[in-house]
mmCIF file of C-alpha atoms and ligand atoms in Angstrom:
data_model
loop_
_atom_site.group_PDB
_atom_site.id
_atom_site.type_symbol
_atom_site.label_atom_id
_atom_site.label_comp_id
_atom_site.label_asym_id
_atom_site.label_seq_id
_atom_site.Cartn_x
_atom_site.Cartn_y
_atom_site.Cartn_z
ATOM 1 C CA MET M 22 -0.388 -0.218 -0.232
ATOM 2 C CA THR M 23 0.967 3.494 -0.980
ATOM 3 C CA THR M 24 0.431 5.852 2.046
ATOM 4 C CA SER M 25 0.983 9.651 2.439
ATOM 5 C CA GLU M 26 4.044 9.639 3.367
ATOM 6 C CA ASP M 27 5.581 7.405 0.703
ATOM 7 C CA ILE M 28 4.490 9.975 -1.752
ATOM 8 C CA LEU M 29 5.621 12.268 0.220
ATOM 9 C CA ALA M 30 9.302 10.809 0.818
ATOM 10 C CA ASN M 31 8.661 9.515 -2.969
ATOM 11 C CA SER M 32 8.102 13.142 -4.493
ATOM 12 C CA THR M 33 11.707 13.623 -6.297
ATOM 13 C CA ASN M 34 12.750 10.032 -7.015
ATOM 14 C CA GLU M 35 13.130 9.531 -11.349
ATOM 15 C CA ALA M 36 9.250 7.829 -11.514
ATOM 16 C CA SER M 37 7.352 11.227 -9.909
ATOM 17 C CA LEU M 38 9.723 13.308 -11.379
ATOM 18 C CA ALA M 39 9.027 12.477 -15.204
ATOM 19 C CA ARG M 40 6.045 12.621 -14.226
ATOM 20 C CA THR M 41 5.705 16.253 -12.549
ATOM 21 C CA ARG M 42 7.834 17.342 -15.781
ATOM 22 C CA GLN M 43 5.567 15.706 -18.099
ATOM 23 C CA ARG M 44 2.740 17.876 -15.679
ATOM 24 C CA SER M 45 5.052 21.117 -16.773
ATOM 25 C CA GLU M 46 5.101 21.050 -20.109
ATOM 26 C CA GLU M 47 1.325 20.043 -20.396
ATOM 27 C CA ILE M 48 0.867 23.786 -18.187
ATOM 28 C CA ASP M 49 2.819 25.203 -19.577
ATOM 29 C CA ARG M 50 0.597 25.282 -22.846
ATOM 30 C CA ALA M 51 -2.499 25.322 -21.624
ATOM 31 C CA ILE M 52 -0.663 28.920 -20.372
ATOM 32 C CA ASP M 53 -0.179 29.498 -23.324
ATOM 33 C CA GLU M 54 -3.900 28.585 -24.514
ATOM 34 C CA ASP M 55 -5.900 30.404 -21.924
ATOM 35 C CA PRO M 56 -3.187 32.764 -18.587
ATOM 36 C CA THR M 57 -6.624 33.843 -16.490
ATOM 37 C CA ARG M 58 -6.183 30.349 -15.352
ATOM 38 C CA PHE M 59 -3.930 30.245 -13.515
ATOM 39 C CA ARG M 60 -3.514 32.593 -10.233
ATOM 40 C CA MET M 61 0.335 31.528 -9.947
ATOM 41 C CA LEU M 62 2.148 32.334 -6.140
ATOM 42 C CA THR M 63 6.381 31.843 -6.036
ATOM 43 C CA GLY M 64 8.805 32.876 -3.210
ATOM 44 C CA ASP M 65 11.925 33.201 -1.892
ATOM 45 C CA ARG M 66 13.629 33.458 2.024
ATOM 46 C CA PRO M 67 15.303 36.996 2.789
ATOM 47 C CA THR M 68 18.733 35.238 3.391
ATOM 48 C CA GLY M 69 20.080 37.256 1.957
ATOM 49 C CA ARG M 70 21.306 38.424 -1.869
ATOM 50 C CA LEU M 71 19.339 36.961 -5.242
ATOM 51 C CA HIS M 72 22.298 35.238 -6.855
ATOM 52 C CA LEU M 73 22.108 32.914 -10.316
ATOM 53 C CA GLY M 74 20.709 30.092 -9.043
ATOM 54 C CA HIS M 75 17.497 32.002 -8.288
ATOM 55 C CA TYR M 76 17.784 33.841 -11.708
ATOM 56 C CA PHE M 77 17.781 30.827 -13.061
ATOM 57 C CA GLY M 78 15.828 28.958 -11.230
ATOM 58 C CA THR M 79 12.868 30.189 -11.207
ATOM 59 C CA LEU M 80 13.526 34.512 -11.184
ATOM 60 C CA ARG M 81 13.611 34.574 -14.586
ATOM 61 C CA ASN M 82 10.729 32.945 -15.121
ATOM 62 C CA ARG M 83 8.383 34.155 -12.861
ATOM 63 C CA VAL M 84 8.809 37.793 -15.059
ATOM 64 C CA LEU M 85 9.006 35.213 -18.378
ATOM 65 C CA LEU M 86 5.486 33.736 -15.665
ATOM 66 C CA GLN M 87 3.679 37.513 -15.867
ATOM 67 C CA ASP M 88 4.937 38.635 -18.247
ATOM 68 C CA ARG M 89 2.509 36.108 -20.202
ATOM 69 C CA GLY M 90 -0.405 36.940 -18.644
ATOM 70 C CA VAL M 91 -0.077 34.236 -15.373
ATOM 71 C CA GLU M 92 -1.565 36.671 -12.306
ATOM 72 C CA THR M 93 1.720 36.530 -10.123
ATOM 73 C CA TRP M 94 1.988 36.140 -6.175
ATOM 74 C CA VAL M 95 5.315 37.066 -4.773
ATOM 75 C CA LEU M 96 6.358 36.103 -1.066
ATOM 76 C CA VAL M 97 9.217 37.202 0.785
ATOM 77 C CA ALA M 98 9.209 34.693 3.686
ATOM 78 C CA ASP M 99 10.469 36.505 6.364
ATOM 79 C CA TYR M 100 9.247 33.936 8.692
ATOM 80 C CA GLN M 101 10.915 30.952 7.058
ATOM 81 C CA VAL M 102 14.732 32.771 8.082
ATOM 82 C CA ILE M 103 13.897 31.402 11.186
ATOM 83 C CA THR M 104 12.948 27.937 10.374
ATOM 84 C CA ASP M 105 17.016 26.866 9.961
ATOM 85 C CA ARG M 106 18.510 29.711 12.521
ATOM 86 C CA ASP M 107 18.810 31.747 15.897
ATOM 87 C CA GLY M 108 18.071 34.918 14.539
ATOM 88 C CA VAL M 109 16.792 36.791 11.952
ATOM 89 C CA GLY M 110 20.556 38.683 10.194
ATOM 90 C CA PRO M 111 19.607 42.427 9.382
ATOM 91 C CA ILE M 112 16.097 41.034 8.041
ATOM 92 C CA ARG M 113 14.694 44.562 7.248
ATOM 93 C CA GLU M 114 18.203 46.245 4.682
ATOM 94 C CA ARG M 115 17.824 42.170 2.874
ATOM 95 C CA VAL M 116 13.340 42.694 2.359
ATOM 96 C CA ILE M 117 14.789 45.858 0.967
ATOM 97 C CA GLY M 118 17.580 43.477 -1.215
ATOM 98 C CA LEU M 119 15.650 40.907 -2.532
ATOM 99 C CA VAL M 120 12.304 43.311 -3.356
ATOM 100 C CA ALA M 121 15.041 45.924 -5.328
ATOM 101 C CA ASP M 122 15.929 42.201 -6.759
ATOM 102 C CA TYR M 123 12.755 42.004 -7.974
ATOM 103 C CA LEU M 124 12.183 44.781 -9.784
ATOM 104 C CA ALA M 125 15.064 44.909 -11.302
ATOM 105 C CA SER M 126 14.569 41.663 -12.602
ATOM 106 C CA GLY M 127 11.447 42.781 -14.797
ATOM 107 C CA LEU M 128 8.705 41.585 -11.470
ATOM 108 C CA ASN M 129 5.654 44.716 -12.456
ATOM 109 C CA PRO M 130 4.653 45.712 -8.897
ATOM 110 C CA GLU M 131 1.556 46.516 -11.078
ATOM 111 C CA LYS M 132 0.728 43.106 -12.784
ATOM 112 C CA THR M 133 2.407 41.608 -9.265
ATOM 113 C CA THR M 134 0.747 41.100 -5.789
ATOM 114 C CA ILE M 135 4.866 41.472 -4.129
ATOM 115 C CA PHE M 136 4.021 40.978 -0.032
ATOM 116 C CA ASN M 137 5.975 39.552 3.014
ATOM 117 C CA HIS M 138 4.378 36.910 5.223
ATOM 118 C CA SER M 139 4.745 38.753 8.864
ATOM 119 C CA ALA M 140 2.279 41.573 7.510
ATOM 120 C CA ILE M 141 -0.919 38.870 6.463
ATOM 121 C CA PRO M 142 -2.316 37.718 10.083
ATOM 122 C CA ALA M 143 -4.488 35.604 8.790
ATOM 123 C CA LEU M 144 -2.485 33.837 6.125
ATOM 124 C CA ASN M 145 -0.709 32.838 9.774
ATOM 125 C CA GLN M 146 -3.577 31.726 11.040
ATOM 126 C CA LEU M 147 -4.031 28.582 8.589
ATOM 127 C CA MET M 148 -1.295 27.330 10.345
ATOM 128 C CA LEU M 149 -3.341 25.896 13.075
ATOM 129 C CA PRO M 150 -6.192 24.424 11.003
ATOM 130 C CA PHE M 151 -4.087 23.288 9.007
ATOM 131 C CA LEU M 152 -1.220 21.518 11.601
ATOM 132 C CA SER M 153 -4.723 19.226 12.461
ATOM 133 C CA LEU M 154 -4.592 17.320 8.317
ATOM 134 C CA VAL M 155 -1.482 16.198 8.818
ATOM 135 C CA THR M 156 0.625 13.695 11.013
ATOM 136 C CA GLU M 157 3.765 13.372 12.972
ATOM 137 C CA SER M 158 5.455 10.738 10.786
ATOM 138 C CA GLU M 159 4.722 12.776 7.537
ATOM 139 C CA LEU M 160 6.206 16.117 9.041
ATOM 140 C CA HIS M 161 9.289 13.784 9.819
ATOM 141 C CA ARG M 162 9.916 12.405 6.941
ATOM 142 C CA ASN M 163 9.326 14.967 4.142
ATOM 143 C CA PRO M 164 13.323 14.906 2.790
ATOM 144 C CA THR M 165 13.882 18.608 2.284
ATOM 145 C CA VAL M 166 13.157 19.189 5.758
ATOM 146 C CA LYS M 167 16.238 16.354 6.704
ATOM 147 C CA ALA M 168 17.639 17.658 4.292
ATOM 148 C CA GLU M 169 18.062 21.201 5.244
ATOM 149 C CA LEU M 170 18.102 20.273 9.215
ATOM 150 C CA ASP M 171 21.411 17.664 8.121
ATOM 151 C CA ALA M 172 22.825 21.577 6.170
ATOM 152 C CA THR M 173 22.595 23.112 9.866
ATOM 153 C CA GLU M 174 25.331 19.747 11.300
ATOM 154 C CA GLY M 175 24.119 19.006 14.869
ATOM 155 C CA ARG M 176 20.928 22.386 15.003
ATOM 156 C CA ALA M 177 18.261 20.363 16.829
ATOM 157 C CA MET M 178 15.220 20.655 15.405
ATOM 158 C CA SER M 179 13.028 23.260 16.184
ATOM 159 C CA GLY M 180 8.577 22.980 15.792
ATOM 160 C CA LEU M 181 8.276 25.424 13.258
ATOM 161 C CA MET M 182 11.312 23.536 11.929
ATOM 162 C CA LEU M 183 10.041 20.214 11.346
ATOM 163 C CA THR M 184 6.067 22.397 10.345
ATOM 164 C CA TYR M 185 7.159 24.829 8.100
ATOM 165 C CA PRO M 186 5.963 23.245 5.531
ATOM 166 C CA VAL M 187 2.644 23.647 6.760
ATOM 167 C CA HIS M 188 2.860 26.767 6.927
ATOM 168 C CA GLN M 189 4.200 27.003 3.195
ATOM 169 C CA ALA M 190 1.348 25.753 2.297
ATOM 170 C CA ALA M 191 -0.049 28.083 3.784
ATOM 171 C CA ASP M 192 1.321 31.122 1.752
ATOM 172 C CA ILE M 193 0.211 28.320 -1.704
ATOM 173 C CA LEU M 194 -3.893 28.249 -0.109
ATOM 174 C CA PHE M 195 -4.754 31.627 1.695
ATOM 175 C CA CYS M 196 -4.446 32.820 -2.481
ATOM 176 C CA LYS M 197 -5.927 29.891 -4.122
ATOM 177 C CA ALA M 198 -2.971 29.202 -5.729
ATOM 178 C CA ASN M 199 -3.130 26.529 -8.467
ATOM 179 C CA LEU M 200 0.305 26.994 -9.412
ATOM 180 C CA VAL M 201 3.846 27.268 -7.798
ATOM 181 C CA PRO M 202 6.676 27.230 -10.188
ATOM 182 C CA VAL M 203 9.785 25.340 -7.793
ATOM 183 C CA GLY M 204 12.628 23.201 -8.316
ATOM 184 C CA GLN M 205 13.039 20.210 -7.312
ATOM 185 C CA ASP M 206 12.967 20.345 -3.793
ATOM 186 C CA GLN M 207 10.358 22.132 -2.473
ATOM 187 C CA LEU M 208 8.393 19.314 -4.280
ATOM 188 C CA PRO M 209 7.455 17.845 -0.845
ATOM 189 C CA HIS M 210 5.820 20.440 0.635
ATOM 190 C CA LEU M 211 3.803 21.129 -2.731
ATOM 191 C CA GLU M 212 2.042 17.111 -1.942
ATOM 192 C CA GLN M 213 1.943 18.063 1.548
ATOM 193 C CA THR M 214 0.024 20.756 0.063
ATOM 194 C CA ARG M 215 -2.370 19.083 -2.001
ATOM 195 C CA LEU M 216 -2.895 16.731 0.600
ATOM 196 C CA ILE M 217 -3.433 19.249 3.027
ATOM 197 C CA ALA M 218 -5.985 21.011 0.543
ATOM 198 C CA GLN M 219 -7.919 17.480 0.166
ATOM 199 C CA ARG M 220 -8.525 17.205 3.157
ATOM 200 C CA PHE M 221 -9.361 19.955 4.409
ATOM 201 C CA ASP M 222 -12.750 19.601 1.698
ATOM 202 C CA LYS M 223 -12.784 15.633 2.678
ATOM 203 C CA ARG M 224 -12.869 16.915 6.342
ATOM 204 C CA TYR M 225 -15.704 19.977 6.196
ATOM 205 C CA GLY M 226 -17.570 18.329 3.668
ATOM 206 C CA ARG M 227 -16.386 20.534 1.312
ATOM 207 C CA ALA M 228 -14.838 17.635 -1.423
ATOM 208 C CA THR M 229 -17.956 16.785 -3.619
ATOM 209 C CA ALA M 230 -19.181 20.635 -2.815
ATOM 210 C CA GLU M 231 -19.102 22.516 -6.029
ATOM 211 C CA ARG M 232 -16.996 25.257 -4.786
ATOM 212 C CA PRO M 233 -13.575 23.606 -2.335
ATOM 213 C CA VAL M 234 -12.405 25.734 -0.383
ATOM 214 C CA PHE M 235 -9.082 25.207 -1.801
ATOM 215 C CA PRO M 236 -7.237 24.306 -5.610
ATOM 216 C CA ARG M 237 -4.464 21.669 -5.601
ATOM 217 C CA PRO M 238 -1.539 23.504 -7.006
ATOM 218 C CA GLU M 239 0.459 22.026 -9.462
ATOM 219 C CA ALA M 240 4.237 22.503 -10.044
ATOM 220 C CA LEU M 241 5.973 24.604 -12.410
ATOM 221 C CA LEU M 242 9.560 22.479 -12.668
ATOM 222 C CA SER M 243 12.042 24.979 -13.095
ATOM 223 C CA GLN M 244 13.693 24.351 -16.826
ATOM 224 C CA ALA M 245 17.415 24.938 -15.993
ATOM 225 C CA PRO M 246 18.951 22.193 -14.961
ATOM 226 C CA LEU M 247 20.982 22.151 -11.873
ATOM 227 C CA LEU M 248 23.770 24.927 -10.777
ATOM 228 C CA LEU M 249 26.962 24.121 -9.342
ATOM 229 C CA GLY M 250 28.565 26.849 -7.351
ATOM 230 C CA THR M 251 31.300 28.380 -9.563
ATOM 231 C CA ASP M 252 34.739 25.665 -7.102
ATOM 232 C CA GLY M 253 31.975 23.212 -8.135
ATOM 233 C CA THR M 254 30.170 22.271 -5.272
ATOM 234 C CA LYS M 255 26.448 22.842 -3.996
ATOM 235 C CA MET M 256 25.251 26.829 -4.877
ATOM 236 C CA SER M 257 25.174 27.624 -2.102
ATOM 237 C CA LYS M 258 26.415 31.796 -0.261
ATOM 238 C CA SER M 259 27.640 30.447 2.566
ATOM 239 C CA ARG M 260 30.475 28.736 0.548
ATOM 240 C CA GLY M 261 31.212 32.336 -0.868
ATOM 241 C CA ASN M 262 30.586 30.212 -4.873
ATOM 242 C CA THR M 263 28.036 32.151 -6.050
ATOM 243 C CA ILE M 264 27.199 35.189 -8.069
ATOM 244 C CA GLU M 265 25.165 37.552 -6.884
ATOM 245 C CA LEU M 266 22.403 39.970 -9.318
ATOM 246 C CA ALA M 267 23.961 42.382 -7.158
ATOM 247 C CA MET M 268 27.094 42.119 -7.234
ATOM 248 C CA SER M 269 29.985 44.851 -9.938
ATOM 249 C CA ALA M 270 31.236 43.105 -12.951
ATOM 250 C CA ASP M 271 35.041 43.068 -11.499
ATOM 251 C CA GLU M 272 33.428 41.547 -8.392
ATOM 252 C CA THR M 273 31.664 38.365 -11.289
ATOM 253 C CA ALA M 274 35.857 38.530 -13.267
ATOM 254 C CA LYS M 275 37.498 37.753 -9.300
ATOM 255 C CA ILE M 276 34.835 34.834 -8.849
ATOM 256 C CA LEU M 277 35.285 33.455 -12.374
ATOM 257 C CA ARG M 278 38.851 34.018 -12.702
ATOM 258 C CA LYS M 279 38.618 31.486 -9.547
ATOM 259 C CA ALA M 280 36.079 29.069 -11.161
ATOM 260 C CA LYS M 281 37.287 25.356 -10.151
ATOM 261 C CA THR M 282 37.844 23.914 -13.925
ATOM 262 C CA ASP M 283 40.502 20.742 -15.107
ATOM 263 C CA ALA M 284 43.446 20.371 -16.176
ATOM 264 C CA GLU M 285 42.155 19.297 -20.478
ATOM 265 C CA ARG M 286 43.122 21.759 -22.421
ATOM 266 C CA VAL M 287 40.679 21.654 -25.306
ATOM 267 C CA ILE M 288 36.674 23.097 -24.028
ATOM 268 C CA THR M 289 33.986 19.764 -24.442
ATOM 269 C CA TRP M 290 30.077 20.461 -22.982
ATOM 270 C CA ASP M 291 30.332 16.555 -20.996
ATOM 271 C CA PRO M 292 28.284 17.052 -18.018
ATOM 272 C CA GLN M 293 29.413 13.170 -16.538
ATOM 273 C CA GLN M 294 32.946 13.408 -16.460
ATOM 274 C CA ARG M 295 33.930 17.363 -16.503
ATOM 275 C CA PRO M 296 30.911 18.995 -13.942
ATOM 276 C CA GLU M 297 33.146 22.039 -13.429
ATOM 277 C CA VAL M 298 33.620 23.063 -16.801
ATOM 278 C CA SER M 299 30.279 22.305 -18.230
ATOM 279 C CA ASN M 300 28.615 23.846 -15.420
ATOM 280 C CA LEU M 301 30.781 27.127 -16.428
ATOM 281 C CA LEU M 302 29.169 26.105 -20.428
ATOM 282 C CA LEU M 303 26.534 26.027 -18.749
ATOM 283 C CA LEU M 304 26.147 29.651 -16.735
ATOM 284 C CA ALA M 305 27.393 31.737 -20.396
ATOM 285 C CA SER M 306 24.571 29.169 -21.950
ATOM 286 C CA LEU M 307 21.879 30.479 -19.887
ATOM 287 C CA ALA M 308 22.763 33.863 -20.825
ATOM 288 C CA THR M 309 22.649 33.880 -23.751
ATOM 289 C CA GLY M 310 20.790 31.638 -25.099
ATOM 290 C CA GLN M 311 22.833 29.677 -27.238
ATOM 291 C CA SER M 312 23.514 26.018 -26.925
ATOM 292 C CA PRO M 313 26.311 24.800 -24.578
ATOM 293 C CA GLN M 314 27.550 22.730 -27.135
ATOM 294 C CA GLU M 315 28.197 25.793 -30.207
ATOM 295 C CA ILE M 316 29.746 28.072 -26.996
ATOM 296 C CA ALA M 317 32.294 24.661 -26.544
ATOM 297 C CA GLU M 318 33.225 24.238 -29.926
ATOM 298 C CA SER M 319 33.704 27.999 -30.260
ATOM 299 C CA ILE M 320 36.165 28.261 -27.482
ATOM 300 C CA GLY M 321 38.000 24.681 -27.842
ATOM 301 C CA ASP M 322 41.381 24.616 -27.882
ATOM 302 C CA LYS M 323 41.735 28.208 -26.478
ATOM 303 C CA GLY M 324 41.459 26.222 -22.560
ATOM 304 C CA ALA M 325 40.094 27.681 -19.815
ATOM 305 C CA GLY M 326 40.897 31.285 -19.280
ATOM 306 C CA THR M 327 38.842 31.567 -22.636
ATOM 307 C CA LEU M 328 36.102 29.708 -21.230
ATOM 308 C CA LYS M 329 36.658 32.324 -17.694
ATOM 309 C CA THR M 330 36.258 35.553 -20.011
ATOM 310 C CA VAL M 331 33.204 33.948 -21.967
ATOM 311 C CA VAL M 332 31.403 32.917 -18.956
ATOM 312 C CA THR M 333 31.581 35.541 -17.303
ATOM 313 C CA ASP M 334 31.642 38.689 -20.487
ATOM 314 C CA ALA M 335 27.672 37.098 -21.149
ATOM 315 C CA LEU M 336 27.158 37.232 -17.821
ATOM 316 C CA ASN M 337 28.090 40.843 -17.464
ATOM 317 C CA ASP M 338 26.500 41.678 -20.513
ATOM 318 C CA MET M 339 22.493 39.535 -19.608
ATOM 319 C CA LEU M 340 23.024 41.196 -16.084
ATOM 320 C CA ALA M 341 24.484 45.129 -16.358
ATOM 321 C CA PRO M 342 20.297 46.608 -17.903
ATOM 322 C CA ILE M 343 19.686 44.612 -14.075
ATOM 323 C CA ARG M 344 21.855 45.747 -11.901
ATOM 324 C CA ALA M 345 21.519 49.839 -13.205
ATOM 325 C CA ARG M 346 18.077 49.639 -12.258
ATOM 326 C CA ARG M 347 18.827 47.282 -8.885
ATOM 327 C CA MET M 348 20.970 50.859 -8.162
ATOM 328 C CA GLU M 349 18.385 52.824 -8.683
ATOM 329 C CA LEU M 350 15.970 51.644 -7.176
ATOM 330 C CA MET M 351 18.395 50.485 -4.161
ATOM 331 C CA ASP M 352 18.332 55.043 -3.744
ATOM 332 C CA ASP M 353 14.511 55.377 -3.744
ATOM 333 C CA GLU M 354 13.689 53.343 -0.129
ATOM 334 C CA ALA M 355 10.430 54.457 -0.360
ATOM 335 C CA TYR M 356 8.762 53.447 -3.272
ATOM 336 C CA LEU M 357 10.666 50.091 -2.582
ATOM 337 C CA LEU M 358 8.338 49.980 0.843
ATOM 338 C CA SER M 359 5.613 51.655 -1.054
ATOM 339 C CA VAL M 360 5.486 48.426 -3.595
ATOM 340 C CA LEU M 361 5.309 46.110 -0.544
ATOM 341 C CA ALA M 362 2.619 47.511 1.354
ATOM 342 C CA ALA M 363 0.486 47.930 -1.238
ATOM 343 C CA GLY M 364 0.991 44.295 -1.883
ATOM 344 C CA ASN M 365 0.076 43.663 1.996
ATOM 345 C CA GLU M 366 -3.526 45.127 1.488
ATOM 346 C CA ARG M 367 -4.078 43.553 -0.794
ATOM 347 C CA ALA M 368 -2.371 39.775 0.071
ATOM 348 C CA ASN M 369 -4.696 41.239 2.601
ATOM 349 C CA GLU M 370 -7.779 41.366 1.420
ATOM 350 C CA VAL M 371 -7.635 37.830 -0.135
ATOM 351 C CA ALA M 372 -6.581 36.650 3.236
ATOM 352 C CA ASP M 373 -9.315 37.823 4.942
ATOM 353 C CA THR M 374 -11.902 36.385 2.688
ATOM 354 C CA THR M 375 -10.079 33.080 2.851
ATOM 355 C CA LEU M 376 -9.409 32.685 6.221
ATOM 356 C CA ALA M 377 -13.654 33.257 6.839
ATOM 357 C CA GLU M 378 -14.478 30.974 3.828
ATOM 358 C CA VAL M 379 -12.592 29.077 6.394
ATOM 359 C CA ARG M 380 -13.798 29.831 9.683
ATOM 360 C CA GLN M 381 -16.985 29.504 7.925
ATOM 361 C CA ALA M 382 -17.076 25.314 6.864
ATOM 362 C CA MET M 383 -15.235 24.916 10.419
ATOM 363 C CA SER M 384 -19.068 26.167 11.308
ATOM 364 C CA MET M 385 -17.490 28.925 14.053
ATOM 365 C CA VAL M 386 -19.137 31.326 12.971
ATOM 366 C CA TYR M 387 -21.042 32.966 15.953
HETATM 367 N N1 LIG Z 415 10.541 27.023 1.121
HETATM 368 C C1 LIG Z 415 10.424 28.086 -0.311
HETATM 369 C C2 LIG Z 415 11.808 28.359 -0.310
HETATM 370 O O1 LIG Z 415 13.527 28.151 0.508
HETATM 371 C C3 LIG Z 415 10.724 29.664 -0.178
HETATM 372 C C4 LIG Z 415 9.191 30.174 0.404
HETATM 373 C C5 LIG Z 415 8.434 30.265 0.445
HETATM 374 C C6 LIG Z 415 7.986 29.686 -1.180
HETATM 375 N N2 LIG Z 415 7.219 29.503 0.081
HETATM 376 C C7 LIG Z 415 7.368 29.354 -0.732
HETATM 377 C C8 LIG Z 415 8.001 28.849 -2.874
HETATM 378 C C9 LIG Z 415 5.688 29.035 -1.219
HETATM 379 C C10 LIG Z 415 6.779 28.591 -3.042
HETATM 380 C C11 LIG Z 415 5.348 29.132 -2.566
HETATM 381 O O2 LIG Z 415 13.287 29.016 -1.672
#
């Protein structure tokens, strides 16, 4: 028998991934036909500046979806910062910086609702009924939570760390998003979200009702393959192997000069045997739209030095307008705050409406 725990634990296995990928392609076609059928939500933890992993992994994709006419909601997940760390850090600065990253990358506040957790009381209140709909073993078996806990090297599991996928379900369900563009690591959370939506409607008699309270949100897997850091290991700010949107062209060049390559002079696209070289080719490919094979061929036996120059130029060209716009925005903090305030106002309206529906479904209206 397949239990819900298996479903969660297996949501990132090969067969399941293949299905999710195929479904993502179907959704992509459905968006072309009618983008107004979708409401998309995604978010980021304000734990630092956004880097190329974020940009190619999701941010660029969000902007494209927004521009194709999908209603877009983007969450600055400030409460999620305290899942795996003890303090909030320079949170205000980071939140404002994140909003600047968003707008500089092309999110348009006229079309997209940008908001943050801690400003939306009704979103957070959904956590309570939702917690009653999940089991402890489901929570303990969530592979992403496990991996995140392991990465903290010996930190104790906090109640919030264990239950944050439920909070994330509230992020998605409060605004009734039916589309969540995410990377692979977030798939277990999305599976958990669907279970919560299903169980809520079942438990409170809405499953067969004409209008269930919640949609069953689906993943839109990002096309970008897994990017490595410039040292060939997992991309992570703490390893200093990332290129941030906010870096200068010189800083970008400096990091890439130090990038790890290999001893082979002829540059070839070979992700299995030559992960570091291939990762650099992939970056250049993502920035220019040329295939990695083509880029490799054009470099040929000119070696790793030339490869690094090619990648640096490709990235700096792509990032130049984003960086210029970001600098301008960072000079106008009042504007950035006003974008967030407007997003929060809208998110609060929607969250209040959903919470009222939830209380109605639960017969808690007195
Ligand atoms: N957990 C996501 C991350 O770490 C951020 C996030 C918070 C999110 N809430 C979300 C993503 C809702 C998608 C939907 O990147």
